[in-house]
Structures are given as C-alpha cells and as structure tokens.
PDB file of C-alpha atoms and ligand atoms in Angstrom:
ATOM      1  CA  MET A   6     -19.432   6.301  18.451  1.00  0.00           C
ATOM      2  CA  ASN A   7     -22.825   5.318  17.029  1.00  0.00           C
ATOM      3  CA  CYS A   8     -23.967   2.292  15.017  1.00  0.00           C
ATOM      4  CA  THR A   9     -23.472   3.912  11.597  1.00  0.00           C
ATOM      5  CA  GLU A  10     -19.951   4.996  12.418  1.00  0.00           C
ATOM      6  CA  THR A  11     -19.141   1.616  13.905  1.00  0.00           C
ATOM      7  CA  ARG A  12     -20.380  -0.326  10.896  1.00  0.00           C
ATOM      8  CA  GLU A  13     -18.383   1.864   8.554  1.00  0.00           C
ATOM      9  CA  ILE A  14     -15.171   0.744  10.174  1.00  0.00           C
ATOM     10  CA  ILE A  15     -16.138  -2.682  11.417  1.00  0.00           C
ATOM     11  CA  HIS A  16     -14.211  -4.263   8.518  1.00  0.00           C
ATOM     12  CA  SER A  17     -11.080  -2.427   9.525  1.00  0.00           C
ATOM     13  CA  TYR A  18     -11.708  -3.582  13.068  1.00  0.00           C
ATOM     14  CA  LEU A  19     -11.940  -7.173  11.881  1.00  0.00           C
ATOM     15  CA  ASN A  20      -8.749  -6.678   9.866  1.00  0.00           C
ATOM     16  CA  ASP A  21      -6.965  -5.372  12.912  1.00  0.00           C
ATOM     17  CA  GLU A  22      -6.266  -2.158  11.062  1.00  0.00           C
ATOM     18  CA  LEU A  23      -7.706   0.508  13.344  1.00  0.00           C
ATOM     19  CA  GLU A  24      -5.705   3.171  15.054  1.00  0.00           C
ATOM     20  CA  GLU A  25      -5.788   3.133  18.810  1.00  0.00           C
ATOM     21  CA  GLN A  26      -8.360   5.878  19.267  1.00  0.00           C
ATOM     22  CA  LEU A  27     -10.875   4.429  16.774  1.00  0.00           C
ATOM     23  CA  LEU A  28     -10.264   0.956  18.130  1.00  0.00           C
ATOM     24  CA  ALA A  29     -11.183   2.085  21.627  1.00  0.00           C
ATOM     25  CA  GLY A  30     -14.349   3.684  20.238  1.00  0.00           C
ATOM     26  CA  VAL A  31     -15.417   0.515  18.437  1.00  0.00           C
ATOM     27  CA  VAL A  32     -14.650  -1.724  21.391  1.00  0.00           C
ATOM     28  CA  SER A  33     -16.683   0.389  23.762  1.00  0.00           C
ATOM     29  CA  HIS A  34     -19.592   0.637  21.291  1.00  0.00           C
ATOM     30  CA  LEU A  35     -19.601  -3.137  20.729  1.00  0.00           C
ATOM     31  CA  ALA A  36     -19.694  -3.735  24.455  1.00  0.00           C
ATOM     32  CA  GLY A  37     -23.018  -1.949  24.677  1.00  0.00           C
ATOM     33  CA  CYS A  38     -24.662  -2.742  21.305  1.00  0.00           C
ATOM     34  CA  SER A  39     -26.002  -6.190  20.521  1.00  0.00           C
ATOM     35  CA  GLY A  40     -26.937  -5.178  16.953  1.00  0.00           C
ATOM     36  CA  CYS A  41     -23.360  -4.339  16.030  1.00  0.00           C
ATOM     37  CA  ARG A  42     -22.096  -7.430  17.820  1.00  0.00           C
ATOM     38  CA  ARG A  43     -24.464  -9.485  15.673  1.00  0.00           C
ATOM     39  CA  GLU A  44     -23.178  -7.730  12.560  1.00  0.00           C
ATOM     40  CA  LEU A  45     -19.627  -8.557  13.558  1.00  0.00           C
ATOM     41  CA  GLY A  46     -20.647 -12.162  14.194  1.00  0.00           C
ATOM     42  CA  ASN A  47     -22.193 -12.384  10.712  1.00  0.00           C
ATOM     43  CA  LEU A  48     -19.004 -11.063   9.205  1.00  0.00           C
ATOM     44  CA  HIS A  49     -16.992 -13.677  11.073  1.00  0.00           C
ATOM     45  CA  THR A  50     -19.352 -16.404   9.902  1.00  0.00           C
ATOM     46  CA  SER A  51     -19.135 -15.453   6.248  1.00  0.00           C
ATOM     47  CA  LEU A  52     -15.342 -15.205   6.298  1.00  0.00           C
ATOM     48  CA  ASP A  53     -15.211 -18.548   8.023  1.00  0.00           C
ATOM     49  CA  TRP A  54     -17.441 -19.942   5.292  1.00  0.00           C
ATOM     50  CA  LEU A  55     -15.208 -18.447   2.601  1.00  0.00           C
ATOM     51  CA  ARG A  56     -12.071 -20.021   4.040  1.00  0.00           C
ATOM     52  CA  LYS A  57     -13.693 -23.431   4.368  1.00  0.00           C
ATOM     53  CA  THR A  58     -15.081 -23.229   0.856  1.00  0.00           C
ATOM     54  CA  TYR A  59     -11.760 -22.305  -0.741  1.00  0.00           C
ATOM     55  CA  PRO A  60      -9.259 -24.200   1.403  1.00  0.00           C
ATOM     56  CA  GLU A  61      -5.557 -24.149   0.762  1.00  0.00           C
ATOM     57  CA  GLN A  62      -4.390 -26.986  -1.476  1.00  0.00           C
ATOM     58  CA  ALA A  63      -0.970 -28.447  -2.152  1.00  0.00           C
ATOM     59  CA  PRO A  64       0.618 -27.469  -5.463  1.00  0.00           C
ATOM     60  CA  PRO A  65       1.499 -30.310  -7.847  1.00  0.00           C
ATOM     61  CA  GLY A  66       4.743 -32.053  -6.900  1.00  0.00           C
ATOM     62  CA  ASP A  67       6.416 -31.696 -10.291  1.00  0.00           C
ATOM     63  CA  LEU A  68       6.051 -27.928 -10.579  1.00  0.00           C
ATOM     64  CA  TRP A  69       9.742 -27.195 -10.077  1.00  0.00           C
ATOM     65  CA  GLU A  70      10.831 -29.703 -12.737  1.00  0.00           C
ATOM     66  CA  LYS A  71       8.311 -28.328 -15.228  1.00  0.00           C
ATOM     67  CA  ILE A  72       9.388 -24.744 -14.632  1.00  0.00           C
ATOM     68  CA  GLN A  73      13.058 -25.686 -14.953  1.00  0.00           C
ATOM     69  CA  GLY A  74      12.248 -27.457 -18.191  1.00  0.00           C
ATOM     70  CA  ALA A  75      10.360 -24.470 -19.543  1.00  0.00           C
ATOM     71  CA  ILE A  76      13.119 -22.043 -18.573  1.00  0.00           C
ATOM     72  CA  GLU A  77      15.764 -24.147 -20.289  1.00  0.00           C
ATOM     73  CA  THR A  78      13.846 -24.466 -23.539  1.00  0.00           C
ATOM     74  CA  ARG A  79      12.983 -20.763 -23.843  1.00  0.00           C
TER      75      ARG A  79
ATOM     76  CA  MET B 229      13.168 -30.867  -3.759  1.00  0.00           C
ATOM     77  CA  CYS B 230      15.086 -27.817  -4.820  1.00  0.00           C
ATOM     78  CA  GLN B 231      16.636 -27.132  -1.445  1.00  0.00           C
ATOM     79  CA  PRO B 232      20.391 -26.835  -1.637  1.00  0.00           C
ATOM     80  CA  SER B 233      22.406 -28.976   0.763  1.00  0.00           C
ATOM     81  CA  GLY B 234      23.580 -27.503   4.049  1.00  0.00           C
ATOM     82  CA  THR B 235      26.880 -26.079   2.888  1.00  0.00           C
ATOM     83  CA  THR B 236      25.631 -24.580  -0.350  1.00  0.00           C
ATOM     84  CA  GLU B 237      22.721 -23.119   1.564  1.00  0.00           C
ATOM     85  CA  LEU B 238      25.166 -21.090   3.636  1.00  0.00           C
ATOM     86  CA  ALA B 239      26.927 -19.968   0.491  1.00  0.00           C
ATOM     87  CA  GLU B 240      23.573 -18.963  -1.020  1.00  0.00           C
ATOM     88  CA  ILE B 241      22.692 -16.843   1.976  1.00  0.00           C
ATOM     89  CA  GLY B 242      26.111 -15.229   1.836  1.00  0.00           C
ATOM     90  CA  ASN B 243      25.633 -14.324  -1.811  1.00  0.00           C
ATOM     91  CA  GLN B 244      22.064 -13.199  -1.428  1.00  0.00           C
ATOM     92  CA  ALA B 245      22.904  -9.709  -0.257  1.00  0.00           C
ATOM     93  CA  VAL B 246      24.995  -9.159  -3.376  1.00  0.00           C
ATOM     94  CA  ARG B 247      22.923 -10.968  -5.973  1.00  0.00           C
ATOM     95  CA  GLY B 248      19.408 -10.466  -4.697  1.00  0.00           C
ATOM     96  CA  PRO B 249      17.061 -13.324  -3.881  1.00  0.00           C
ATOM     97  CA  ASP B 250      17.882 -16.779  -5.197  1.00  0.00           C
ATOM     98  CA  PHE B 251      15.269 -18.198  -7.574  1.00  0.00           C
ATOM     99  CA  SER B 252      15.002 -21.603  -5.931  1.00  0.00           C
ATOM    100  CA  ASN B 253      14.487 -19.990  -2.519  1.00  0.00           C
ATOM    101  CA  VAL B 254      11.853 -17.683  -3.963  1.00  0.00           C
ATOM    102  CA  PHE B 255      10.119 -20.652  -5.558  1.00  0.00           C
ATOM    103  CA  ASP B 256      10.121 -22.620  -2.302  1.00  0.00           C
ATOM    104  CA  GLU B 257       8.670 -19.725  -0.382  1.00  0.00           C
ATOM    105  CA  PHE B 258       6.019 -18.664  -2.866  1.00  0.00           C
ATOM    106  CA  GLN B 259       4.951 -21.715  -4.877  1.00  0.00           C
ATOM    107  CA  ARG B 260       2.220 -22.624  -2.410  1.00  0.00           C
ATOM    108  CA  PRO B 261       0.615 -19.181  -1.933  1.00  0.00           C
ATOM    109  CA  ILE B 262       0.854 -18.354  -5.633  1.00  0.00           C
ATOM    110  CA  TYR B 263      -0.619 -21.680  -6.732  1.00  0.00           C
ATOM    111  CA  ASN B 264      -3.494 -21.241  -4.287  1.00  0.00           C
ATOM    112  CA  TYR B 265      -4.038 -17.643  -5.365  1.00  0.00           C
ATOM    113  CA  LEU B 266      -4.360 -18.694  -8.996  1.00  0.00           C
ATOM    114  CA  LEU B 267      -6.485 -21.727  -8.107  1.00  0.00           C
ATOM    115  CA  ARG B 268      -8.877 -19.536  -6.164  1.00  0.00           C
ATOM    116  CA  LEU B 269      -9.122 -17.115  -9.075  1.00  0.00           C
ATOM    117  CA  THR B 270      -9.564 -19.737 -11.785  1.00  0.00           C
ATOM    118  CA  GLN B 271     -11.250 -22.552  -9.839  1.00  0.00           C
ATOM    119  CA  ASN B 272      -9.482 -24.927 -12.169  1.00  0.00           C
ATOM    120  CA  HIS B 273      -6.477 -27.055 -11.263  1.00  0.00           C
ATOM    121  CA  ALA B 274      -4.985 -27.357 -14.737  1.00  0.00           C
ATOM    122  CA  GLN B 275      -5.267 -23.623 -15.352  1.00  0.00           C
ATOM    123  CA  ALA B 276      -3.852 -22.812 -11.927  1.00  0.00           C
ATOM    124  CA  GLU B 277      -0.868 -25.035 -12.662  1.00  0.00           C
ATOM    125  CA  ASP B 278      -0.244 -23.448 -16.060  1.00  0.00           C
ATOM    126  CA  LEU B 279      -0.538 -19.939 -14.665  1.00  0.00           C
ATOM    127  CA  THR B 280       1.742 -20.764 -11.732  1.00  0.00           C
ATOM    128  CA  GLN B 281       4.359 -21.998 -14.183  1.00  0.00           C
ATOM    129  CA  GLU B 282       4.017 -18.851 -16.257  1.00  0.00           C
ATOM    130  CA  THR B 283       4.283 -16.696 -13.130  1.00  0.00           C
ATOM    131  CA  PHE B 284       7.542 -18.324 -12.037  1.00  0.00           C
ATOM    132  CA  ILE B 285       8.972 -18.182 -15.541  1.00  0.00           C
ATOM    133  CA  ARG B 286       8.380 -14.416 -15.461  1.00  0.00           C
ATOM    134  CA  VAL B 287       9.765 -14.234 -11.929  1.00  0.00           C
ATOM    135  CA  HIS B 288      12.896 -16.038 -13.072  1.00  0.00           C
ATOM    136  CA  ARG B 289      13.287 -13.638 -15.974  1.00  0.00           C
ATOM    137  CA  SER B 290      12.762 -10.505 -13.897  1.00  0.00           C
ATOM    138  CA  LEU B 291      14.448 -11.489 -10.647  1.00  0.00           C
ATOM    139  CA  PRO B 292      17.846 -10.042 -11.627  1.00  0.00           C
ATOM    140  CA  THR B 293      16.191  -6.631 -11.979  1.00  0.00           C
ATOM    141  CA  PHE B 294      14.286  -6.851  -8.683  1.00  0.00           C
ATOM    142  CA  ARG B 295      15.524  -3.878  -6.703  1.00  0.00           C
ATOM    143  CA  GLY B 296      13.599  -4.216  -3.521  1.00  0.00           C
ATOM    144  CA  ASP B 297      11.530  -1.049  -4.044  1.00  0.00           C
ATOM    145  CA  ALA B 298       8.485  -3.215  -3.451  1.00  0.00           C
ATOM    146  CA  SER B 299       8.479  -6.137  -1.066  1.00  0.00           C
ATOM    147  CA  LEU B 300       9.147  -9.477  -2.706  1.00  0.00           C
ATOM    148  CA  THR B 301       5.614 -10.559  -1.760  1.00  0.00           C
ATOM    149  CA  THR B 302       3.823  -7.705  -3.520  1.00  0.00           C
ATOM    150  CA  TRP B 303       6.205  -7.952  -6.466  1.00  0.00           C
ATOM    151  CA  ILE B 304       5.439 -11.642  -7.030  1.00  0.00           C
ATOM    152  CA  TYR B 305       1.708 -11.209  -6.475  1.00  0.00           C
ATOM    153  CA  ARG B 306       1.731  -8.417  -9.039  1.00  0.00           C
ATOM    154  CA  ILE B 307       3.313 -10.739 -11.582  1.00  0.00           C
ATOM    155  CA  ALA B 308       0.793 -13.494 -10.778  1.00  0.00           C
ATOM    156  CA  THR B 309      -2.086 -11.014 -11.055  1.00  0.00           C
ATOM    157  CA  ASN B 310      -0.877  -9.865 -14.465  1.00  0.00           C
ATOM    158  CA  VAL B 311      -0.553 -13.467 -15.600  1.00  0.00           C
ATOM    159  CA  SER B 312      -4.132 -14.157 -14.496  1.00  0.00           C
ATOM    160  CA  LEU B 313      -5.433 -11.026 -16.207  1.00  0.00           C
ATOM    161  CA  ASP B 314      -3.700 -12.031 -19.445  1.00  0.00           C
ATOM    162  CA  HIS B 315      -5.331 -15.420 -19.120  1.00  0.00           C
ATOM    163  CA  PHE B 316      -8.818 -14.033 -18.579  1.00  0.00           C
ATOM    164  CA  ARG B 317      -8.392 -11.545 -21.401  1.00  0.00           C
ATOM    165  CA  ARG B 318      -7.278 -14.252 -23.793  1.00  0.00           C
ATOM    166  CA  ARG B 319     -10.243 -16.355 -22.830  1.00  0.00           C
ATOM    167  CA  ALA B 320     -12.650 -13.480 -23.105  1.00  0.00           C
ATOM    168  CA  THR B 321     -11.307 -12.637 -26.532  1.00  0.00           C
ATOM    169  CA  ARG B 322     -11.560 -16.228 -27.608  1.00  0.00           C
ATOM    170  CA  GLN B 323     -15.154 -16.258 -26.578  1.00  0.00           C
ATOM    171  CA  ALA B 324     -15.738 -12.912 -28.253  1.00  0.00           C
ATOM    172  CA  LYS B 325     -16.800 -11.412 -24.961  1.00  0.00           C
ATOM    173  CA  ALA B 326     -16.068  -7.975 -23.654  1.00  0.00           C
ATOM    174  CA  ALA B 327     -12.633  -7.946 -22.102  1.00  0.00           C
ATOM    175  CA  LEU B 328     -12.511  -8.402 -18.385  1.00  0.00           C
ATOM    176  CA  SER B 329     -10.577  -5.776 -16.579  1.00  0.00           C
ATOM    177  CA  LEU B 330      -9.773  -4.469 -13.164  1.00  0.00           C
ATOM    178  CA  GLU B 331     -11.182  -1.105 -14.053  1.00  0.00           C
ATOM    179  CA  GLU B 332     -13.356   0.568 -11.496  1.00  0.00           C
ATOM    180  CA  THR B 333     -16.070   1.446 -13.993  1.00  0.00           C
ATOM    181  CA  GLN B 334     -16.757  -2.148 -14.829  1.00  0.00           C
ATOM    182  CA  SER B 335     -16.573  -3.336 -11.265  1.00  0.00           C
ATOM    183  CA  GLU B 336     -19.125  -0.820 -10.087  1.00  0.00           C
ATOM    184  CA  ARG B 337     -21.791  -2.440 -12.178  1.00  0.00           C
ATOM    185  CA  GLU B 338     -24.188  -4.697 -10.471  1.00  0.00           C
ATOM    186  CA  TRP B 339     -22.926  -8.144  -9.884  1.00  0.00           C
ATOM    187  CA  VAL B 340     -23.741 -10.723 -12.454  1.00  0.00           C
ATOM    188  CA  VAL B 341     -23.041 -14.380 -12.875  1.00  0.00           C
ATOM    189  CA  ASP B 342     -19.846 -14.634 -14.853  1.00  0.00           C
ATOM    190  CA  GLU B 343     -20.528 -16.619 -17.951  1.00  0.00           C
ATOM    191  CA  ASN B 344     -16.858 -17.480 -18.143  1.00  0.00           C
ATOM    192  CA  ALA B 345     -17.114 -19.367 -14.890  1.00  0.00           C
ATOM    193  CA  PRO B 346     -15.661 -22.836 -15.138  1.00  0.00           C
ATOM    194  CA  ALA B 347     -17.984 -25.763 -15.408  1.00  0.00           C
ATOM    195  CA  PRO B 348     -18.479 -27.230 -11.969  1.00  0.00           C
ATOM    196  CA  GLU B 349     -17.278 -30.665 -13.016  1.00  0.00           C
ATOM    197  CA  GLN B 350     -13.854 -29.143 -13.659  1.00  0.00           C
ATOM    198  CA  VAL B 351     -13.286 -28.723  -9.966  1.00  0.00           C
ATOM    199  CA  ALA B 352     -15.907 -30.970  -8.437  1.00  0.00           C
ATOM    200  CA  SER B 353     -13.782 -34.089  -8.292  1.00  0.00           C
ATOM    201  CA  GLN B 354     -11.356 -32.547  -5.878  1.00  0.00           C
ATOM    202  CA  SER B 355     -13.401 -30.224  -3.775  1.00  0.00           C
ATOM    203  CA  GLU B 356     -16.736 -32.025  -3.897  1.00  0.00           C
ATOM    204  CA  MET B 357     -18.658 -28.818  -3.597  1.00  0.00           C
ATOM    205  CA  SER B 358     -22.002 -28.113  -5.086  1.00  0.00           C
ATOM    206  CA  ASP B 359     -22.291 -25.935  -8.156  1.00  0.00           C
ATOM    207  CA  CYS B 360     -23.747 -23.059  -6.212  1.00  0.00           C
ATOM    208  CA  VAL B 361     -20.979 -22.990  -3.645  1.00  0.00           C
ATOM    209  CA  GLN B 362     -18.233 -23.193  -6.230  1.00  0.00           C
ATOM    210  CA  ARG B 363     -19.617 -20.421  -8.276  1.00  0.00           C
ATOM    211  CA  PHE B 364     -19.823 -17.930  -5.467  1.00  0.00           C
ATOM    212  CA  ILE B 365     -16.536 -16.302  -6.213  1.00  0.00           C
ATOM    213  CA  TRP B 366     -17.479 -16.099  -9.871  1.00  0.00           C
ATOM    214  CA  ARG B 367     -20.553 -14.086  -9.040  1.00  0.00           C
ATOM    215  CA  LEU B 368     -18.359 -11.204  -7.961  1.00  0.00           C
ATOM    216  CA  PRO B 369     -17.052  -8.634 -10.437  1.00  0.00           C
ATOM    217  CA  PRO B 370     -13.422  -9.484 -11.260  1.00  0.00           C
ATOM    218  CA  SER B 371     -11.939  -6.604  -9.301  1.00  0.00           C
ATOM    219  CA  TYR B 372     -13.898  -7.491  -6.170  1.00  0.00           C
ATOM    220  CA  ARG B 373     -12.962 -11.109  -6.626  1.00  0.00           C
ATOM    221  CA  THR B 374      -9.251 -10.323  -6.769  1.00  0.00           C
ATOM    222  CA  VAL B 375      -9.323  -8.097  -3.692  1.00  0.00           C
ATOM    223  CA  MET B 376     -11.329 -10.579  -1.668  1.00  0.00           C
ATOM    224  CA  VAL B 377      -9.097 -13.500  -2.590  1.00  0.00           C
ATOM    225  CA  LEU B 378      -5.968 -11.471  -1.820  1.00  0.00           C
ATOM    226  CA  HIS B 379      -7.230 -10.232   1.510  1.00  0.00           C
ATOM    227  CA  ASP B 380      -9.506 -12.850   2.976  1.00  0.00           C
ATOM    228  CA  LEU B 381      -7.888 -15.971   1.555  1.00  0.00           C
ATOM    229  CA  GLN B 382      -4.266 -15.060   0.839  1.00  0.00           C
ATOM    230  CA  GLY B 383      -3.931 -12.898   3.932  1.00  0.00           C
ATOM    231  CA  LEU B 384      -2.435  -9.789   2.354  1.00  0.00           C
ATOM    232  CA  LYS B 385      -2.871  -6.423   4.046  1.00  0.00           C
ATOM    233  CA  ASN B 386      -4.854  -3.666   2.345  1.00  0.00           C
ATOM    234  CA  ARG B 387      -1.674  -1.664   1.839  1.00  0.00           C
ATOM    235  CA  GLU B 388      -0.004  -4.608   0.096  1.00  0.00           C
ATOM    236  CA  ILE B 389      -3.058  -5.149  -2.122  1.00  0.00           C
ATOM    237  CA  ALA B 390      -2.981  -1.496  -3.162  1.00  0.00           C
ATOM    238  CA  ASP B 391       0.632  -2.049  -4.235  1.00  0.00           C
ATOM    239  CA  VAL B 392      -0.182  -5.277  -6.069  1.00  0.00           C
ATOM    240  CA  LEU B 393      -3.105  -3.774  -7.983  1.00  0.00           C
ATOM    241  CA  ASP B 394      -1.564  -0.328  -8.312  1.00  0.00           C
ATOM    242  CA  CYS B 395      -4.648   1.377  -6.920  1.00  0.00           C
ATOM    243  CA  SER B 396      -5.393   3.485  -3.861  1.00  0.00           C
ATOM    244  CA  LEU B 397      -5.852   2.164  -0.365  1.00  0.00           C
ATOM    245  CA  HIS B 398      -9.307   3.690  -0.425  1.00  0.00           C
ATOM    246  CA  THR B 399     -10.278   1.680  -3.515  1.00  0.00           C
ATOM    247  CA  VAL B 400      -9.079  -1.540  -1.921  1.00  0.00           C
ATOM    248  CA  LYS B 401     -11.116  -0.875   1.213  1.00  0.00           C
ATOM    249  CA  ILE B 402     -14.265  -0.121  -0.770  1.00  0.00           C
ATOM    250  CA  ARG B 403     -13.951  -3.213  -2.939  1.00  0.00           C
ATOM    251  CA  LEU B 404     -13.303  -5.458   0.018  1.00  0.00           C
ATOM    252  CA  HIS B 405     -16.214  -3.981   1.921  1.00  0.00           C
ATOM    253  CA  ARG B 406     -18.586  -4.496  -1.010  1.00  0.00           C
ATOM    254  CA  ALA B 407     -17.323  -7.994  -1.786  1.00  0.00           C
ATOM    255  CA  ARG B 408     -17.985  -9.023   1.798  1.00  0.00           C
ATOM    256  CA  LYS B 409     -21.406  -7.440   1.677  1.00  0.00           C
ATOM    257  CA  LYS B 410     -22.234  -9.476  -1.397  1.00  0.00           C
ATOM    258  CA  LEU B 411     -20.948 -12.617   0.219  1.00  0.00           C
ATOM    259  CA  ARG B 412     -23.196 -11.899   3.181  1.00  0.00           C
ATOM    260  CA  ALA B 413     -26.135 -11.259   0.872  1.00  0.00           C
ATOM    261  CA  ILE B 414     -25.606 -14.546  -0.944  1.00  0.00           C
ATOM    262  CA  LEU B 415     -25.349 -16.450   2.290  1.00  0.00           C
ATOM    263  CA  ASP B 416     -28.442 -14.736   3.676  1.00  0.00           C
ATOM    264  CA  ALA B 417     -30.724 -14.731   0.682  1.00  0.00           C
ATOM    265  CA  GLY B 418     -29.542 -17.341  -1.741  1.00  0.00           C
ATOM    266  CA  CYS B 419     -28.738 -20.547  -0.077  1.00  0.00           C
ATOM    267  CA  ASP B 420     -28.194 -22.329   3.162  1.00  0.00           C
ATOM    268  CA  PHE B 421     -24.812 -23.880   3.247  1.00  0.00           C
ATOM    269  CA  ALA B 422     -24.197 -26.827   5.432  1.00  0.00           C
ATOM    270  CA  HIS B 423     -22.095 -29.922   5.768  1.00  0.00           C
ATOM    271  CA  ASP B 424     -23.936 -33.067   4.797  1.00  0.00           C
ATOM    272  CA  GLU B 425     -23.395 -36.499   6.356  1.00  0.00           C
ATOM    273  CA  ARG B 426     -20.199 -36.999   4.322  1.00  0.00           C
ATOM    274  CA  ASN B 427     -18.883 -33.674   5.624  1.00  0.00           C
ATOM    275  CA  VAL B 428     -19.141 -32.175   2.157  1.00  0.00           C
ATOM    276  CA  PHE B 429     -20.308 -28.609   1.661  1.00  0.00           C
ATOM    277  CA  VAL B 430     -23.760 -28.603   0.149  1.00  0.00           C
ATOM    278  CA  CYS B 431     -26.086 -25.838  -0.860  1.00  0.00           C
ATOM    279  CA  GLU B 432     -29.758 -25.933  -0.097  1.00  0.00           C
ATOM    280  CA  PRO B 433     -31.714 -23.128  -1.734  1.00  0.00           C
ATOM    281  CA  LYS B 434     -33.918 -21.454   0.839  1.00  0.00           C
ATOM    282  CA  GLN B 435     -36.763 -20.880  -1.563  1.00  0.00           C
ATOM    283  CA  THR B 436     -38.481 -23.482  -3.692  1.00  0.00           C
ATOM    284  CA  GLU B 437     -37.647 -21.405  -6.747  1.00  0.00           C
ATOM    285  CA  THR B 438     -33.979 -21.728  -7.410  1.00  0.00           C
ATOM    286  CA  GLU B 439     -32.005 -19.286  -9.479  1.00  0.00           C
ATOM    287  CA  GLU B 440     -32.658 -19.221 -13.164  1.00  0.00           C
ATOM    288  CA  ALA B 441     -30.588 -21.931 -14.693  1.00  0.00           C
ATOM    289  CA  GLY B 442     -27.602 -20.240 -16.266  1.00  0.00           C
ATOM    290  CA  GLY B 443     -25.551 -21.184 -19.295  1.00  0.00           C
TER     291      GLY B 443
HETATM  292 ZN1  LIG C 741     -24.353  -0.419  17.241  1.00  0.00          ZN
END
C-alpha cells in the first residue's frame, strides 16, 4: 500500500472500520512511513481538540417535568 | 427522577417485550446524548433545551408505533435531527435567508461563515471559549456539521449516521472526511488554540491580520 492509498482510508482506520486485509496493509505502511504517521497524528490532534472544545454537558434537571407538562397540555 | 421503584421496574421490563420501550426508560437513556447533540448543533443552551423537549414530545407521540425496524438509537437521532432542521429552517425563513438543508448540492459549496451562527455571548458564559473557537462548527456547511457532530462527538458509526440522515454510507464517509479536513485546515492556517493560565481555550490568530470581521 502506498501513501495515497493509505491516506484515502486513514479515516476509516481511525474509526476502526477497516476490514482485516486493508487494516493489515495500513498498519504495515504506517510502520515504515513517517509522513503518514504524522498525518495520523494530526488527525488525532484535531479530533482531540474538537472533543475538548465541545465537551459533554449535563442536561437541565427539570427536563422531565417540563416534557411531562407539555405532553399533558397537548 | 423518573426511575420506577424496584418492583415496578421489574414489571416494566416484563411488559417491555409486549408494549415496546417504555417512555421514561427511553428518556433516561437518551436525554443526555440528545441534549448534547442539539447543544452542539445550536451552540445555545436555551435552544438546545427547547429542541430536546420537542424531540421527546415527538418520541412520546411516536413510540407506540416504533417497530424496531431501525435501532432505537438511530430512530431517536432521526427525530432529533428533524427537529433541528425544522428549527434552522424556521430561523432561516424568519431572517429571509435561503433555507438551510442537508442537500448535497448546497453542502458541496465552499465553506462559508454561517451568518446564522449564534452570538458568542449566548454561549460564552458557560463554556468560556473565544469567539473563534466557538464558531468553528458554524463554519462548516450544515450537512458536514451534522455528520461530524454525530460521528466525532456523539460517537455514532457511519452506518448508523447513514440511517439517521437517510443517505448512503458513501456520502457519510465523504462528508466526514471533508469536515475533518476543514477542521485541520482551520487549526493549521487560522488560529493557534491553546489553554491560557485559567485553563480556558483561547484562540491566537497566527497572522497579524485576523479574519475580516463578520456580521
Ligand atoms: Zn505514507
């Protein structure tokens, strides 16, 4: 597998969505290619950034009561 | 809060196979992911709360007809997505803007700053993020935004997203790929993001010329 082919499926690799044969190809390419490893690292960094920027937040505590109220009055 | 007591819980589980999922159980399981999904799409707490309410009202109405053809997860996300689209359409209409849609044609256009993006002060109090950081997700075309939020923040699989959005797996993959590329481009070219001394995300434009002031 070459760099172009690897980068086409690197997202699927990151998503853990590659079939066994392709996965083996990517893994062995990454082992020998610092450029693609860097690309993968960048991808990790930006996803990490995304998750920190939009962290999970607790819903308001009175949601259930409000929904019950709305259902009853409709 | 809405958990039944121990004995009724057993009765609920017993009935579930016959009646389908119980609304209070569905609410307990999905209120958090759905609220966060809608918060990430709207970047506005009040709107996210309203849309979450609307989503669960529709879920309550439609639950008796849920047949299990789709998984409960994709079914509920589809309802939430429709609620959010209705919301954005209403807002776009109100502002006499072209309707936002999930259509491929629109999404393939170059990415532009969404003029409907919420004012930063609407969310700043809670998240304490700079304008630039907050607006990132609004700089993506709506269809990219939805796919990226569903996949990279909500943790859905591509296959599930295709079901939620009623589009092909191929389309989901392409949108996700491009959304991530744009994220990378913004991080590379636009700004340096870092934590300041108060551990708050800040944005430091790399160049002396910042973006043209919008809106
Ligand atoms: Zn390579």
